[in-house]
Coordinates of C-alpha atoms in Angstrom, one line a residue:
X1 CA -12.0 -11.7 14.3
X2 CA -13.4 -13.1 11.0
X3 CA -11.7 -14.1 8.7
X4 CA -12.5 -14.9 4.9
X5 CA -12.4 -18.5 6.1
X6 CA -15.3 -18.3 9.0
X7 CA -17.3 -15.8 6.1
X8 CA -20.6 -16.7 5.1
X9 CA -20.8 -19.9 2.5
X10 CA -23.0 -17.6 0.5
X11 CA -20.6 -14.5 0.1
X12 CA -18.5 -15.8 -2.9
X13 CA -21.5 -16.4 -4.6
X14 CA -22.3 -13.2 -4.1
X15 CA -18.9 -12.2 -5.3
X16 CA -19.5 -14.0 -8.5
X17 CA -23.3 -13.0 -9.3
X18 CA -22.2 -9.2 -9.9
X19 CA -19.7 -8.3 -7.5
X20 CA -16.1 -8.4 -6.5
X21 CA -14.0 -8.3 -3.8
X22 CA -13.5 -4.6 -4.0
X23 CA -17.3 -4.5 -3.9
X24 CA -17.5 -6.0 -0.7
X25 CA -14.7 -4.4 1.0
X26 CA -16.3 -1.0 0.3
X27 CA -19.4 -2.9 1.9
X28 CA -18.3 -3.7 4.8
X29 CA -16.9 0.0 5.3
X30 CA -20.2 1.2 5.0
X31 CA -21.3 -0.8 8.0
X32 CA -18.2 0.0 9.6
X33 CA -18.2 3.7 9.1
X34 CA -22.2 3.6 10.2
X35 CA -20.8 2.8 13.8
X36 CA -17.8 4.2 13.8
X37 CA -16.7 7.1 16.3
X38 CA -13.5 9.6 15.6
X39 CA -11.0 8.0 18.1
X40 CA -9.9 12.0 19.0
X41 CA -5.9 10.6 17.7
X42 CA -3.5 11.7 15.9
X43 CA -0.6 10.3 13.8
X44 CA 1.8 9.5 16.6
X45 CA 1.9 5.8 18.1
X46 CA 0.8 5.9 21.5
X47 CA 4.3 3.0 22.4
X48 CA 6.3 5.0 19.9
X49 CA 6.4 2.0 18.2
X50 CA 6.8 0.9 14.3
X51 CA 6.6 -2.5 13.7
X52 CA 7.9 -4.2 10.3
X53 CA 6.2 -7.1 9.2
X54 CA 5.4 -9.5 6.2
X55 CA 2.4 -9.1 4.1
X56 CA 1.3 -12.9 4.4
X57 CA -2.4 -13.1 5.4
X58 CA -1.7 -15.5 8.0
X59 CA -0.5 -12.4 10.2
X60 CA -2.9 -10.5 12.2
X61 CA -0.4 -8.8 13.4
X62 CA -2.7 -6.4 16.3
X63 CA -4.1 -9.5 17.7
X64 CA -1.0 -11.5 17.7
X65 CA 1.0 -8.5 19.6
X66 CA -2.1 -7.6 21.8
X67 CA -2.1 -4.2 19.9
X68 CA -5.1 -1.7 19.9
X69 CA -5.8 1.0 17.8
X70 CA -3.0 4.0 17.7
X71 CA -0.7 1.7 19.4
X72 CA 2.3 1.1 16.8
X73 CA 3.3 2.2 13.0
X74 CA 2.9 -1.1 10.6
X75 CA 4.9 -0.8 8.1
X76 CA 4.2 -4.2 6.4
X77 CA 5.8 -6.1 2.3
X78 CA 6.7 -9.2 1.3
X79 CA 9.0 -11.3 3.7
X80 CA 9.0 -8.0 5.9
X81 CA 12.3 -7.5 4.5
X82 CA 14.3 -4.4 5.4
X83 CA 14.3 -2.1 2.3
X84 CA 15.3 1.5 1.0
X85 CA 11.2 1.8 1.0
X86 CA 11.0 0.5 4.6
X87 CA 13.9 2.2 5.9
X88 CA 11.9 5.8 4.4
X89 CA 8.5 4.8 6.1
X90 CA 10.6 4.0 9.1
X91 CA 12.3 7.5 9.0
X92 CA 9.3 9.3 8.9
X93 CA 8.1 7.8 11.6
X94 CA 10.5 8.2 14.0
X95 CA 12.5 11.5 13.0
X96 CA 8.5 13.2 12.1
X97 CA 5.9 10.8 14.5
X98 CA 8.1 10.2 17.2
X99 CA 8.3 6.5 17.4
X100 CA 11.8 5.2 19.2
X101 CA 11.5 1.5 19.3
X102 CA 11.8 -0.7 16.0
X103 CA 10.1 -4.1 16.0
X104 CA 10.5 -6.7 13.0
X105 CA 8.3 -10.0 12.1
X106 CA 9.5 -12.9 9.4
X107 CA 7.4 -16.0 10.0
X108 CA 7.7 -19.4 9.2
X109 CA 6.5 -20.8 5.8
X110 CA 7.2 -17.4 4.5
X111 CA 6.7 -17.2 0.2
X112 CA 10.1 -15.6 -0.3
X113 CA 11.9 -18.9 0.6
X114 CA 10.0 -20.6 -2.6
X115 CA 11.8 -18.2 -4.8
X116 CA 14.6 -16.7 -6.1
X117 CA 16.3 -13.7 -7.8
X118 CA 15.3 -15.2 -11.4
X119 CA 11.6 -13.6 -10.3
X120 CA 13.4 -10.9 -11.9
X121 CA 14.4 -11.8 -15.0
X122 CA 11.0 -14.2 -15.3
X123 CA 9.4 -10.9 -14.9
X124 CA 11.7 -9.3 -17.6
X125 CA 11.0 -11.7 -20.0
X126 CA 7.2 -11.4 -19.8
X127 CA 6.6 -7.9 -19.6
X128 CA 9.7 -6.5 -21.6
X129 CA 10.9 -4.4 -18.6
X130 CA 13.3 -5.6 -15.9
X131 CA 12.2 -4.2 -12.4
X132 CA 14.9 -2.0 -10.4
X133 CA 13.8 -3.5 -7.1
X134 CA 15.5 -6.9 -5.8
X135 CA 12.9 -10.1 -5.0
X136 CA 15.0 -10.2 -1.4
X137 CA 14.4 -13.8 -1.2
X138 CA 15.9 -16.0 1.3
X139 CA 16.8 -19.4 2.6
X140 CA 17.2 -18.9 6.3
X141 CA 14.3 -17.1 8.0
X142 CA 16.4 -16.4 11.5
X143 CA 19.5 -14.9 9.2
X144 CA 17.4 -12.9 7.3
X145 CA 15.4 -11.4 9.9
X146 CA 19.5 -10.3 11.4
X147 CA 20.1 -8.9 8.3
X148 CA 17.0 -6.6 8.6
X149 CA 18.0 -5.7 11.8
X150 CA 21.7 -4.7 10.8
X151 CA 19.9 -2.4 8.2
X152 CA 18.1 -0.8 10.6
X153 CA 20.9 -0.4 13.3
X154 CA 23.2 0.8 10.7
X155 CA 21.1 3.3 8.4
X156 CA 22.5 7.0 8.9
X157 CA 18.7 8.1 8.6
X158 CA 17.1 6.8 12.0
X159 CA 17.6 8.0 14.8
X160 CA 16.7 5.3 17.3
X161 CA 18.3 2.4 16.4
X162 CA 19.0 1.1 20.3
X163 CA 15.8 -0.9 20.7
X164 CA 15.6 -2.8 17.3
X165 CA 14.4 -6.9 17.9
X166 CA 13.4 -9.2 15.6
X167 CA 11.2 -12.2 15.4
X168 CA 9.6 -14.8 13.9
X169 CA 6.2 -15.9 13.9
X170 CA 5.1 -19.4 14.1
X171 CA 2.3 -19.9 11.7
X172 CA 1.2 -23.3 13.4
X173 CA 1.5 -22.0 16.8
X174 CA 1.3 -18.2 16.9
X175 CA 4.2 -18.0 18.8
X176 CA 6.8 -15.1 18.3
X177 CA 10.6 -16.7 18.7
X178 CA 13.5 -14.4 19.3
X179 CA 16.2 -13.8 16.9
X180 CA 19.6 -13.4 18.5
X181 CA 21.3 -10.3 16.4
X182 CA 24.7 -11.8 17.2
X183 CA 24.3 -15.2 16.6
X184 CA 26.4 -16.1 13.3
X185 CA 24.3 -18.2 10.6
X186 CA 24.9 -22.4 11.4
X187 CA 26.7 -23.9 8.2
X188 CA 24.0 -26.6 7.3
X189 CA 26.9 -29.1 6.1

């Protein structure tokens, strides 16, 4: 895997001298689409699989799972929250693509527990406009990632909602932990 960390020392000053980051994405698909090969797949995960995650770039979420191409939906957004959006992208995939298992990814150090609600109405004040959507920030990774799976088990617009688990992903060690979906929240007093 490379990542932007292990790139080149000269490709930011590439970046800089002309280009952009867009520019060197669409790069890098030129090379990619040089040597690439139609995998003969459609749409449909081949483990009926969508997985919900968080957008942090920490999360490579194929290697972390041992995941290959085809294998699973991603469905990924900040804090991997649970949301009208998500709940869409995962009813598509399981009442049109036929996936049956839901798996869901917080991790540790996640940006959402740095802020609050008031992103809204910071937002509001700048820009004149107060967005519709909610910032679904949290405090407690492990009680956030049961909420998201209550959402899931109790939206009338899936059909599978037997095999929903949730995790979270060390960032330090890689390690997924399990989130018990009955466990009630411990009172931090």
């Amino acid at each position: 895997m490379t990542t932007s960390a292990s790139l080149p020392t000269g490709s930011e000053a590439a970046i800089s001298t002309g280009g952009s980051v867009t520019d060197r994405l669409v790069k890098a698909n030129e090379q990619y689409a040089a040597a690439f090969t139609d995998p003969g797949m459609d749409a449909r995960p081949v483990l009926h699989v969508a997985v919900v995650a968080c957008m942090d770039a920490r999360l490579d979420l194929h290697a972390a799972l041992g995941l290959e191409l085809g294998d699973c939906h991603t469905i990924r957004n900040a804090g991997g929250v649970v949301t009208d959006d998500v709940i869409r992208s995962l009813s598509i995939s399981q009442r049109k693509l036929d996936t049956r298992s839901v798996v869901l990814i917080h991790h540790t150090g996640c940006g959402l527990e740095a802020i609050t609600e008031d992103f809204r109405t910071e937002l509001e004040m700048e820009v004149g406009q107060r967005p519709a959507w909610a910032v679904e920030s949290f405090r407690d990774v492990d009680q956030d990632v049961r909420q998201s799976m209550q959402r899931v088990r109790t939206s009338p617009f899936l059909l599978h909602t037997d095999d929903v688990r949730g995790f979270v992903f060390d960032v330090k060690t890689g390690l997924l932990r399990e989130i018990d979906p009955g466990q009630p929240p411990v009172d931090p007093a």
